């Protein structure tokens, strides 16, 4: 199943000529899966984290925050660059970083993958096109790293492909790649061969490439290379001792598991491998950890014992470069009661656990947790679940320059700390601190956004972590203390407010079989279940009447529904299933609808709808935005452009023929706080971008700029102009960004822009 994942961003535009600038609207906790972390082996503080749908990030070591380094390459044409399937660093040049870009190997992503290369730590990128797809959000995305730079020769890179495409090599520093025909293993495992979507039926290919930096060089290249493959038969680990000319399967290797990580300990001349019986990130009920003695050519099973049968595989694997023989491994998925992490200081001969059972159900813990950077993780997750340490642990690293600094990725956030060696104290009382350290990483699924004039500045309905309320503009720079709870659903897909009763808010979720609509009477600070809800409806779009008395809900699970005064929902027969719905923000009797090429109006508080004015040559109504302050003033986004009505939709005028094929449309307070800006995703001569107008749509200005991408503008993006702060607009697309001063500029002074919040959107599974 596809989902759209997003975040929220702010662009500042002023009057002086300067480039657009972006920073995060702060959630602080990541909000999604971090499958890979790479430390530079020689330069302290150079660290990258890859995400499956949120791009690539670089660590700011001074404060444990992260900076997005792929936003500029994720525009409408390059939206697939949000998926990062592998990362590699040049050991000889700490400014160089390489990444494998692409979201899916099935038809959800129509584009082939690319290997991106940057010589300035991600500030700018160049690309090598690949003749096949890359799957940064495909099953098995936590394995790796599939991309590696030869430590003896930085012109040489290897990339292990998916989909049976084999092993590829570059000899020009990543500018081009060619297939290595002598490597014939392709990684034949597919989780579900019969899956017609192609998501689980595609074979997962190669899982990691690891150079042996202790081996001799051959013609200037490292001679010994290890490659893992997604096979669980007799061989899944291969080695070359002649710089990739020939390959052979390692003898006596484990045969029934998939190798997830293969990491070299140079001082020990050993390769450590984590194995699981699933390829992740969700599966795995058995597994092992092995140590391969390179000189002896022998494997040793060093799997930690838990005193009972193992019901999980192993994913994350970290080595301490400062203390050879010190190893940390993590369960790929231990769904109850928590993740399992183990540490050995004697090359896996003995292990200690991060927690163990005391008198059941009590647990002895070697750690305490800190979520100051993302306080909502506490009440929203840690306080209501046993899995304090997380799940889907594939990325796990110890800083090669600091034995106390470590990081690991989960399905929710990125954890870590700066006192790892406390683990070795041998006492349950000497606890290390595990903190959420994902500040700046944003891959939260923002499904909808709303800004309430005279009320809450931003309401963000999100996937996986529910949703968030930002009371005012100042709150946009601070991680929320709590996510949407009581009721708490995994995903909220819609939110709306009452224009004349601004404390009244409604939200909807998309989980089938449970009640999925909630109300707030305090602007989204607290919530209660809608008393008229039943379990038959979920998803879709929702509209709350201007007086807060009527809810019209176009449910994805069926019909358009209506509830008045919090009563039971009944079917609205005059709107077809799947119609877009919106409310007039000043007249509680009026609602709007859109379906196909037709626009509909209800003047009896949503009881019935009738078709009204024509929308030119449009064949698809895509979004409806009622003016926050003027009754009967409504804007409609269509495949032919933006249309405007001032008479409740009786007649429409197209705003401008230069802006065509539009998707979302929104209104926000203009520079004098009396005028209103119009914002839309659409096409003009400059291409598909986010545009703004300060003259009622007569002219449109590109407000996206060249340094920020929002992914595909037709990928479910949402817009909400601020009703409180001049020039502020929230957009649901793919990264939550925030900016708060007046240094940038716009070519159109009429827009009166000062701050722009935006959110990007991706497909996620």
XYZ file of C-alpha atoms in Angstrom:
765
model
C 0.000 0.000 0.000
C 1.280 3.475 -0.827
C 1.284 6.286 1.674
C 2.478 9.850 1.295
C 5.156 11.072 3.646
C 5.936 14.685 4.312
C 7.202 17.439 6.560
C 6.731 21.174 7.023
C 9.059 23.956 5.864
C 9.391 27.704 6.054
C 10.887 29.970 3.409
C 11.643 33.568 4.300
C 11.133 36.157 1.570
C 11.708 39.865 2.134
C 12.523 42.887 0.034
C 16.328 42.862 -0.180
C 17.777 40.786 -2.986
C 19.023 37.514 -1.550
C 18.555 33.803 -2.048
C 15.660 31.917 -0.528
C 16.607 30.175 2.708
C 15.131 27.194 4.528
C 15.323 25.580 7.934
C 13.237 23.086 9.871
C 9.894 23.620 11.504
C 10.920 21.704 14.546
C 9.488 18.329 15.425
C 12.878 17.230 16.687
C 12.284 13.502 16.521
C 12.686 12.448 12.906
C 9.393 10.626 12.788
C 10.461 7.795 10.459
C 12.951 5.067 9.617
C 16.673 5.847 9.591
C 18.210 2.775 7.873
C 21.833 3.910 7.533
C 24.485 5.933 9.389
C 28.061 6.430 8.168
C 30.949 8.017 10.119
C 34.038 9.220 8.308
C 36.881 6.908 9.366
C 39.551 9.624 9.622
C 37.836 12.949 10.326
C 35.918 13.420 13.550
C 32.467 14.992 13.314
C 31.771 14.046 9.682
C 28.696 11.830 9.827
C 25.751 11.181 7.504
C 22.368 9.564 8.087
C 20.235 8.303 5.240
C 16.478 7.967 5.367
C 14.158 5.905 3.230
C 11.866 8.751 2.165
C 13.364 11.926 3.651
C 16.700 12.307 1.896
C 20.228 12.514 3.314
C 21.424 14.440 6.391
C 24.792 15.609 7.708
C 25.549 15.812 11.431
C 26.307 19.103 13.158
C 28.574 17.638 15.800
C 28.531 20.687 18.063
C 24.901 20.225 19.077
C 23.894 16.776 17.758
C 21.563 18.326 15.177
C 21.340 17.453 11.478
C 21.273 19.421 8.227
C 19.444 18.175 5.137
C 21.811 17.993 2.169
C 19.457 16.779 -0.559
C 16.599 19.299 -0.437
C 17.811 21.140 -3.526
C 17.750 17.985 -5.670
C 14.228 16.862 -4.763
C 12.150 19.046 -7.054
C 9.258 17.910 -9.231
C 11.618 16.139 -11.630
C 13.838 14.676 -8.926
C 11.314 13.652 -6.276
C 12.675 10.097 -6.304
C 15.875 11.482 -4.736
C 14.083 11.436 -1.375
C 14.929 7.704 -1.310
C 18.531 6.912 -0.338
C 19.470 3.232 -0.577
C 23.164 3.555 0.279
C 25.817 6.058 1.364
C 29.609 5.971 1.080
C 32.401 8.328 2.137
C 35.864 8.752 0.654
C 38.361 7.790 3.385
C 40.957 10.060 1.788
C 38.771 13.169 1.378
C 36.288 14.072 4.099
C 34.434 16.499 1.809
C 33.341 13.768 -0.612
C 30.105 11.864 -0.114
C 28.299 9.442 -2.435
C 24.697 8.205 -2.321
C 22.453 5.846 -4.292
C 19.197 7.671 -5.066
C 15.794 6.245 -5.964
C 12.601 5.331 -4.142
C 11.217 2.163 -5.745
C 12.179 -0.538 -8.185
C 8.539 -1.082 -9.184
C 6.436 1.322 -11.245
C 5.686 3.603 -8.279
C 8.919 5.339 -9.269
C 9.130 5.686 -13.047
C 12.772 6.798 -13.059
C 15.997 4.840 -13.028
C 18.321 5.347 -10.105
C 21.416 7.490 -9.880
C 24.624 7.561 -7.915
C 25.031 11.094 -6.630
C 28.442 12.481 -5.740
C 29.329 15.631 -3.847
C 32.747 17.161 -3.273
C 31.476 19.717 -0.751
C 29.701 17.608 1.892
C 26.386 17.642 0.107
C 26.132 21.340 -0.780
C 26.080 20.503 -4.501
C 25.661 17.236 -6.401
C 26.524 15.583 -9.679
C 24.974 12.368 -10.912
C 25.801 9.142 -12.698
C 22.693 7.657 -14.305
C 22.137 3.945 -13.793
C 20.335 1.694 -16.303
C 18.076 0.293 -13.559
C 16.078 1.454 -10.572
C 17.196 1.992 -6.976
C 14.918 1.221 -4.038
C 15.489 3.473 -1.047
C 12.010 2.625 0.245
C 11.940 -1.008 -0.813
C 12.105 -4.034 1.505
C 15.643 -4.711 2.681
C 16.547 -1.020 2.704
C 18.305 -1.281 6.054
C 20.891 -3.739 4.747
C 24.215 -2.414 3.634
C 25.969 -0.303 2.894
C 25.600 -1.345 -0.746
C 27.952 1.435 -1.889
C 31.644 1.653 -0.972
C 34.774 3.603 -1.922
C 38.059 1.758 -2.312
C 40.237 2.955 0.630
C 43.375 2.617 -1.502
C 42.021 4.331 -4.615
C 39.164 6.878 -4.352
C 38.523 6.668 -8.088
C 37.112 3.177 -7.520
C 33.596 2.641 -6.157
C 31.458 -0.487 -6.015
C 27.659 -0.594 -5.915
C 25.544 -3.664 -5.219
C 22.282 -3.409 -7.130
C 18.815 -4.803 -6.527
C 16.490 -6.553 -9.001
C 19.089 -9.038 -10.194
C 21.262 -6.320 -11.722
C 24.424 -7.501 -9.968
C 27.621 -5.683 -8.964
C 28.716 -2.387 -10.553
C 32.032 -0.527 -10.525
C 33.225 2.999 -11.165
C 36.837 3.794 -12.011
C 36.334 7.557 -12.447
C 35.253 8.635 -8.995
C 31.564 7.879 -9.471
C 31.108 9.701 -12.775
C 30.107 6.441 -14.488
C 29.497 2.801 -13.573
C 29.872 -0.464 -15.444
C 28.665 -3.958 -14.573
C 31.188 -6.491 -13.251
C 30.353 -9.577 -15.278
C 32.635 -11.821 -13.236
C 30.350 -11.420 -10.221
C 27.393 -13.651 -11.059
C 25.427 -13.840 -7.798
C 22.341 -11.636 -7.959
C 20.597 -12.100 -4.576
C 17.552 -14.125 -5.554
C 15.343 -13.653 -2.486
C 11.964 -11.917 -2.821
C 9.736 -11.683 0.275
C 6.519 -12.357 -1.655
C 7.103 -13.592 -5.212
C 3.429 -13.349 -6.092
C 3.018 -9.682 -5.135
C 1.516 -8.015 -8.202
C 2.572 -4.521 -7.077
C 6.218 -5.458 -7.502
C 7.051 -4.175 -4.029
C 7.687 -7.559 -2.403
C 8.180 -9.622 -5.549
C 11.343 -7.892 -6.712
C 14.496 -9.804 -5.778
C 16.541 -7.849 -3.302
C 19.940 -8.276 -4.798
C 23.209 -7.397 -3.086
C 23.242 -6.334 0.561
C 26.674 -4.818 1.246
C 30.143 -4.165 -0.161
C 33.114 -4.097 2.251
C 36.754 -3.494 1.336
C 39.512 -5.124 3.378
C 41.833 -2.192 3.985
C 44.467 -4.546 5.448
C 44.905 -6.436 2.192
C 47.587 -5.715 -0.385
C 46.931 -3.485 -3.374
C 46.839 -4.714 -6.935
C 47.443 -2.117 -9.631
C 46.642 0.532 -7.037
C 43.373 -1.045 -5.924
C 42.441 -2.895 -2.736
C 42.746 -6.573 -3.524
C 40.315 -8.117 -1.026
C 36.617 -7.231 -1.243
C 33.593 -8.827 0.436
C 30.060 -8.719 -0.998
C 26.876 -9.931 0.686
C 23.805 -11.086 -1.221
C 20.156 -11.633 -0.350
C 20.262 -15.409 -0.538
C 19.495 -17.878 2.226
C 20.678 -21.008 0.501
C 24.275 -22.231 0.537
C 26.062 -18.977 -0.195
C 25.390 -15.341 0.488
C 28.907 -14.026 1.136
C 31.517 -13.679 -1.590
C 35.138 -12.551 -1.710
C 37.595 -11.354 -4.296
C 41.351 -11.389 -3.672
C 42.356 -9.917 -7.005
C 40.644 -6.502 -6.870
C 37.358 -7.764 -8.259
C 38.652 -9.748 -11.238
C 37.349 -13.043 -9.855
C 35.011 -14.017 -7.023
C 34.296 -17.069 -4.904
C 31.876 -17.957 -2.146
C 33.458 -18.135 1.297
C 33.786 -21.668 2.568
C 31.695 -23.011 5.446
C 29.611 -19.858 5.685
C 26.200 -19.876 7.386
C 23.634 -20.942 4.829
C 20.164 -20.299 6.194
C 20.186 -16.564 6.943
C 20.592 -13.312 5.035
C 23.667 -11.168 5.781
C 22.614 -7.650 6.774
C 25.891 -5.986 7.754
C 29.473 -6.930 7.018
C 31.991 -4.780 8.900
C 35.749 -5.011 8.968
C 37.857 -4.832 12.124
C 41.279 -4.007 10.627
C 43.256 -4.540 13.832
C 41.802 -8.036 14.206
C 41.841 -8.836 10.476
C 38.269 -9.999 10.974
C 34.900 -9.454 9.329
C 31.828 -9.328 11.566
C 28.465 -10.224 9.997
C 24.921 -9.879 11.342
C 22.346 -12.316 9.988
C 18.556 -12.600 10.030
C 16.015 -14.920 8.434
C 14.245 -11.874 7.011
C 15.623 -8.960 5.038
C 13.811 -6.292 7.057
C 12.940 -3.807 8.061
C 9.781 -5.399 9.492
C 10.514 -9.104 9.535
C 13.039 -11.471 11.137
C 12.324 -14.127 13.763
C 15.711 -15.824 13.910
C 19.288 -14.958 13.184
C 22.926 -15.069 14.198
C 26.148 -13.088 14.486
C 29.399 -14.455 13.029
C 33.035 -13.471 13.042
C 35.159 -14.373 10.021
C 38.875 -14.705 10.707
C 40.377 -13.550 7.412
C 43.815 -15.044 7.925
C 42.443 -18.420 8.990
C 39.583 -18.357 6.531
C 37.247 -19.557 9.252
C 33.815 -18.539 10.566
C 32.924 -18.530 14.248
C 29.389 -18.321 15.580
C 29.400 -15.549 18.208
C 25.637 -15.142 18.511
C 24.668 -13.669 21.894
C 22.685 -15.948 24.170
C 19.570 -14.659 25.928
C 18.916 -17.799 27.986
C 15.922 -18.718 25.847
C 15.060 -19.325 22.217
C 15.824 -16.362 19.969
C 12.723 -14.934 18.300
C 14.426 -12.164 16.362
C 17.075 -11.665 13.736
C 20.117 -9.407 13.982
C 20.445 -6.192 12.002
C 22.493 -3.385 13.512
C 26.199 -4.091 14.032
C 28.824 -1.643 15.316
C 32.573 -1.960 15.940
C 34.677 0.289 18.166
C 37.713 1.364 16.130
C 39.392 2.653 19.294
C 38.974 -0.662 21.103
C 39.356 -3.579 18.687
C 37.213 -6.516 19.718
C 34.434 -4.297 21.101
C 31.202 -5.032 19.275
C 27.557 -3.960 19.689
C 24.744 -5.802 17.910
C 20.994 -5.194 17.855
C 17.905 -7.205 17.141
C 16.422 -6.387 13.765
C 12.948 -6.647 15.256
C 12.125 -7.779 18.763
C 8.510 -6.719 18.983
C 8.035 -7.620 22.630
C 8.894 -6.433 25.137
C 11.623 -4.317 23.567
C 14.584 -4.271 21.230
C 17.618 -6.312 22.269
C 21.091 -4.771 22.251
C 24.245 -6.653 23.202
C 27.853 -5.586 23.779
C 31.040 -7.602 23.753
C 34.550 -6.409 24.596
C 36.236 -9.714 23.710
C 35.381 -10.192 20.028
C 32.080 -11.882 20.761
C 33.308 -14.521 23.209
C 31.029 -13.084 25.894
C 28.201 -10.561 25.805
C 26.299 -8.284 28.155
C 22.753 -7.080 27.535
C 21.439 -3.543 27.655
C 18.529 -4.963 29.635
C 17.580 -8.340 31.032
C 14.730 -9.857 32.954
C 14.777 -9.520 36.732
C 11.729 -10.971 38.473
C 9.262 -11.078 35.585
C 7.791 -8.711 34.524
C 10.432 -6.449 36.088
C 13.527 -5.624 34.014
C 17.077 -4.652 34.904
C 18.200 -1.713 32.756
C 21.678 -0.416 32.016
C 20.234 2.770 30.543
C 17.988 5.764 31.108
C 16.285 7.750 28.355
C 16.204 11.416 27.417
C 13.799 12.842 24.832
C 14.351 16.541 25.482
C 14.934 17.194 21.782
C 11.538 15.624 20.946
C 9.368 15.653 24.098
C 6.312 14.182 22.321
C 8.101 10.836 22.036
C 7.549 10.402 25.775
C 3.738 10.572 26.123
C 3.098 9.483 22.554
C 5.287 6.386 22.554
C 7.539 5.588 25.505
C 4.832 6.019 28.141
C 2.297 3.807 26.373
C 4.450 1.059 24.838
C 7.041 -1.411 26.071
C 9.409 -0.729 23.151
C 11.481 2.057 24.697
C 14.577 1.188 22.659
C 12.752 1.086 19.343
C 12.307 -1.301 16.465
C 13.668 -1.857 12.945
C 17.249 -1.380 14.159
C 19.566 -1.663 11.165
C 21.719 1.467 11.451
C 24.054 1.157 14.444
C 27.440 2.845 14.686
C 30.133 3.736 17.220
C 32.072 6.886 16.444
C 35.517 5.729 15.234
C 37.051 8.727 17.036
C 35.111 8.510 20.319
C 34.196 5.251 22.017
C 31.474 6.950 24.039
C 29.604 8.415 21.050
C 27.140 6.119 19.336
C 24.020 6.371 17.169
C 21.351 3.953 16.042
C 18.288 4.330 13.831
C 14.787 3.030 14.488
C 11.397 3.175 12.805
C 10.522 6.264 14.867
C 13.669 8.281 15.470
C 17.433 8.188 15.798
C 18.793 7.342 19.257
C 22.285 7.529 20.708
C 24.433 9.193 23.292
C 27.868 10.177 24.567
C 28.565 7.754 27.422
C 28.439 4.335 25.796
C 31.373 2.921 27.761
C 29.305 3.126 30.958
C 27.863 -0.124 29.643
C 31.132 -1.812 30.629
C 30.905 -0.832 34.309
C 29.309 -4.172 35.108
C 26.712 -2.628 37.419
C 23.021 -2.175 36.745
C 23.236 1.064 38.713
C 25.758 2.705 36.362
C 23.358 3.697 33.589
C 24.236 5.182 30.230
C 21.895 7.788 28.722
C 20.080 7.046 25.465
C 18.713 10.207 23.861
C 16.613 10.975 20.832
C 19.168 12.681 18.576
C 17.204 13.212 15.363
C 16.792 16.985 15.592
C 16.786 18.270 12.013
C 15.950 14.910 10.441
C 12.423 15.259 9.079
C 10.637 12.441 7.294
C 7.328 12.760 9.061
C 4.242 12.061 6.973
C 2.340 15.327 6.949
C -0.975 14.434 5.348
C -2.771 17.753 5.817
C -2.198 21.237 7.249
C -4.425 24.063 8.433
C -3.832 27.522 9.880
C -6.660 29.207 11.818
C -7.101 33.002 11.535
C -7.260 34.336 15.080
C -6.515 30.868 16.413
C -4.018 28.035 16.182
C -1.143 28.862 13.850
C -0.587 25.361 12.483
C -2.420 22.045 12.697
C -0.467 19.222 11.048
C -2.090 15.846 10.457
C 0.655 13.264 10.100
C 1.233 9.626 9.355
C 2.803 7.209 11.848
C 3.050 9.766 14.671
C -0.505 11.129 14.614
C -0.340 14.889 14.360
C 0.776 18.099 16.059
C -0.601 21.459 17.162
C 1.510 24.626 17.037
C -0.364 27.310 18.968
C 1.433 30.302 17.461
C 4.295 31.197 15.146
C 6.824 31.145 17.985
C 5.947 27.487 18.657
C 7.041 26.481 15.141
C 10.657 26.583 16.282
C 10.135 24.292 19.301
C 9.523 20.543 19.282
C 5.970 19.850 20.539
C 5.496 18.392 24.006
C 2.776 16.027 22.848
C 1.324 14.632 19.645
C -2.413 14.233 18.983
C -3.858 11.881 21.569
C -7.160 10.816 23.149
C -7.964 9.452 20.658
C -4.535 8.587 19.296
C -4.366 7.053 15.831
C -1.258 6.076 13.942
C -2.170 8.327 11.034
C -4.388 11.395 10.677
C -5.156 12.347 7.080
C -7.304 15.454 7.379
C -7.908 18.462 9.618
C -10.206 21.512 9.390
C -11.432 24.394 11.538
C -14.576 26.502 11.992
C -13.901 29.934 10.503
C -16.347 31.784 12.779
C -15.711 29.644 15.860
C -11.960 29.311 15.663
C -11.450 27.051 18.688
C -13.469 24.303 17.000
C -11.366 21.783 15.041
C -12.018 18.386 13.473
C -9.571 15.675 12.388
C -9.876 12.273 10.703
C -7.764 9.127 10.659
C -7.479 6.275 8.182
C -7.479 3.078 10.260
C -10.322 0.828 9.153
C -12.545 -0.794 11.751
C -12.320 1.842 14.492
C -13.846 5.286 15.027
C -11.760 7.749 13.033
C -13.037 11.252 13.678
C -12.233 13.539 16.608
C -13.154 17.041 17.742
C -11.404 19.775 19.678
C -12.933 22.837 21.331
C -9.602 24.424 22.317
C -7.868 24.794 18.970
C -6.329 21.331 18.909
C -4.726 21.389 22.359
C -6.947 18.500 23.500
C -9.266 16.134 21.654
C -12.307 13.932 22.141
C -13.891 11.258 20.009
C -16.801 12.490 17.879
C -19.873 11.087 19.673
C -21.653 10.392 16.391
C -18.849 8.347 14.899
C -19.085 4.673 14.057
C -16.495 2.217 12.747
C -17.580 2.185 9.099
C -15.777 5.284 7.824
C -12.158 6.391 7.597
C -9.801 8.497 5.487
C -10.734 11.031 2.827
C -11.330 14.753 3.325
C -13.277 16.608 6.003
C -14.900 20.038 6.337
C -16.158 21.760 9.494
C -18.874 24.379 9.111
C -18.093 28.003 9.888
C -20.090 27.841 13.137
C -18.631 24.469 14.162
C -22.039 22.748 14.163
C -21.834 20.589 11.018
C -19.186 18.154 9.796
C -19.179 17.000 6.172
C -16.873 14.029 5.648
C -16.018 12.559 2.269
C -14.705 9.247 3.542
C -12.215 7.231 1.533
C -13.972 4.108 2.739
C -17.326 5.046 1.179
C -19.882 7.806 0.936
C -19.969 11.495 1.740
C -21.333 11.782 5.286
C -22.843 14.551 7.402
C -23.227 15.107 11.132
C -24.962 18.019 12.849
C -24.525 19.020 16.507
C -22.265 16.003 17.076
C -25.030 13.591 16.124
C -24.832 10.415 14.070
C -23.531 10.598 10.516
C -25.884 10.151 7.576
C -25.208 9.807 3.863
C -25.238 12.866 1.572
C -26.786 11.455 -1.569
C -26.085 14.407 -3.841
C -22.258 14.091 -3.746
C -20.515 11.085 -5.222
C -18.022 8.995 -3.308
C -14.543 10.494 -3.317
C -15.692 14.088 -3.768
C -13.527 16.867 -2.345
C -15.342 18.839 0.372
C -14.730 22.253 1.963
C -16.659 24.699 4.105
C -17.335 28.379 3.650
C -15.363 29.963 6.472
C -17.920 32.656 7.386
C -21.321 31.221 6.469
C -22.220 28.106 8.435
C -24.958 27.145 5.982
C -22.601 26.821 3.006
C -20.334 23.940 2.008
C -18.520 23.300 -1.268
C -17.694 20.134 -3.172
C -15.747 19.067 -6.213
C -15.919 15.901 -8.295
C -14.572 15.414 -11.787
C -15.067 18.661 -13.687
C -18.018 19.803 -11.563
C -18.214 22.214 -8.659
C -21.004 21.817 -6.105
C -22.514 24.056 -3.440
C -24.704 23.307 -0.457
C -26.754 26.118 1.070
C -28.500 23.920 3.647
C -25.494 23.136 5.851
C -24.372 20.154 3.814
C -27.681 18.293 3.620
C -27.732 18.519 -0.172
C -25.446 19.790 -2.929
C -26.092 21.116 -6.410
C -23.772 21.761 -9.343
C -23.082 25.437 -10.045
C -20.739 27.584 -12.133
C -18.500 26.157 -14.829
C -14.721 26.023 -14.479
C -13.659 26.835 -18.018
C -11.992 23.897 -19.741
C -11.118 22.135 -16.483
C -11.783 18.408 -16.287
C -10.572 17.805 -12.722
C -11.262 19.721 -9.510
C -8.238 19.113 -7.289
C -8.581 21.464 -4.335
C -10.973 24.024 -2.868
C -10.012 26.929 -0.595
C -12.631 29.231 0.902
C -11.521 32.758 1.790
C -10.920 32.850 5.563
C -12.590 36.275 5.996
C -15.127 36.661 3.152
C -18.315 34.661 2.844
C -18.976 33.313 -0.648
C -15.380 33.903 -1.776
C -13.929 30.594 -2.967
C -10.871 29.477 -4.950
C -10.627 26.235 -6.912
C -7.520 24.482 -8.207
C -7.963 22.439 -11.400
C -6.043 20.847 -14.232
C -6.654 24.072 -16.190
C -5.501 26.484 -13.474
C -6.962 28.414 -10.544
C -10.548 29.731 -10.652
C -12.140 32.328 -8.355
C -15.717 33.046 -7.357
C -17.130 35.821 -5.184
C -20.757 34.651 -5.363
C -20.660 31.256 -3.626
C -19.585 29.475 -6.794
C -22.411 30.703 -9.021
C -19.842 32.076 -11.465
C -16.084 31.657 -11.803
C -13.228 33.602 -13.358
C -9.885 32.048 -14.207
C -7.173 33.973 -12.380
C -4.435 33.766 -15.012
C -3.792 31.649 -18.065
C -0.057 31.646 -17.322
C -0.537 29.349 -14.316
C -1.930 26.019 -15.496
C -2.339 22.444 -14.322
C -2.535 23.384 -10.652
C -2.920 21.106 -7.660
C -3.243 22.714 -4.228
C -4.440 26.280 -3.599
C -4.441 28.263 -0.337
C -4.923 31.782 1.023
C -2.785 33.524 3.628
C -2.521 36.952 5.200
C -0.654 39.464 3.036
C 1.879 42.071 3.986
C -0.614 44.624 5.366
C -2.603 41.913 7.234
C -5.735 43.029 5.414
C -4.919 41.794 1.921
C -4.601 38.077 1.230
C -1.978 36.202 -0.749
C -2.877 33.239 -2.939
C -0.569 30.210 -3.118
C -0.682 27.321 -5.571
C 1.317 24.394 -6.849
C 1.220 24.500 -10.614
C 2.934 25.056 -13.930
C 4.155 28.228 -15.589
C 6.979 28.784 -18.039
C 9.525 28.332 -15.223
C 8.197 24.838 -14.612
C 6.222 23.003 -11.930
C 6.719 24.856 -8.644
C 5.095 26.589 -5.715
C 3.827 30.028 -6.745
C 2.384 33.001 -4.881
C 0.246 35.940 -5.898
C -0.420 39.206 -4.115
C -2.866 40.524 -6.709
C -5.686 37.965 -6.587
C -3.989 35.671 -9.067
C -3.427 38.176 -11.886
C 0.313 37.490 -11.691
C 2.250 34.685 -10.050
C 5.759 34.588 -8.581
C 7.970 31.545 -8.036
C 8.362 31.385 -4.247
C 10.012 27.971 -4.179
C 13.448 29.002 -5.362
C 16.268 26.765 -6.522
C 17.587 25.593 -3.141
C 14.463 23.798 -1.941
C 12.609 20.895 -3.523
C 9.181 19.635 -2.515
C 9.103 16.433 -4.484
C 6.351 15.808 -6.989
C 3.818 18.650 -6.794
C 1.019 16.260 -7.777
C 2.004 13.745 -5.086
C -0.629 14.702 -2.528
C 0.851 18.015 -1.444
C -1.276 20.272 0.792
C -1.190 24.029 1.386
C -2.402 26.254 4.212
C -1.691 29.959 4.221
C -1.329 31.521 7.639
C -4.272 33.496 8.893
C -2.089 35.236 11.469
C 1.405 35.930 10.129
C 1.956 37.856 6.917
C 3.514 35.773 4.162
C 3.500 32.465 6.046
C 2.301 29.357 4.210
C 2.409 25.697 5.264
C 2.754 23.046 2.597
C 2.482 19.301 3.057
C 5.146 17.660 0.976
C 8.426 16.192 2.365
C 10.623 17.910 4.989
C 9.639 20.148 7.876
C 11.596 23.360 7.568
C 11.547 26.647 9.454
C 13.116 30.041 8.934
C 12.560 33.087 11.078
C 14.184 36.346 9.982
C 14.017 38.778 7.089
C 16.982 38.265 4.773
C 15.580 36.776 1.577
C 13.688 38.356 -1.284
C 10.946 37.953 -3.860
C 10.691 39.366 -7.351
C 7.017 40.124 -6.749
C 6.695 42.721 -4.009
C 2.916 42.384 -4.233
C 3.127 38.979 -2.609
C 4.279 40.759 0.537
C 5.951 37.577 1.706
C 7.967 37.395 4.902
C 7.910 33.755 5.958
C 6.949 30.599 4.143
C 6.468 27.231 5.775
C 6.483 24.286 3.442
C 6.220 20.498 3.686
C 7.355 17.898 1.103
C 5.703 14.630 0.249
C 6.760 11.111 -0.778
C 5.449 7.619 -1.236
C 6.150 5.360 1.727
C 5.275 1.784 2.518
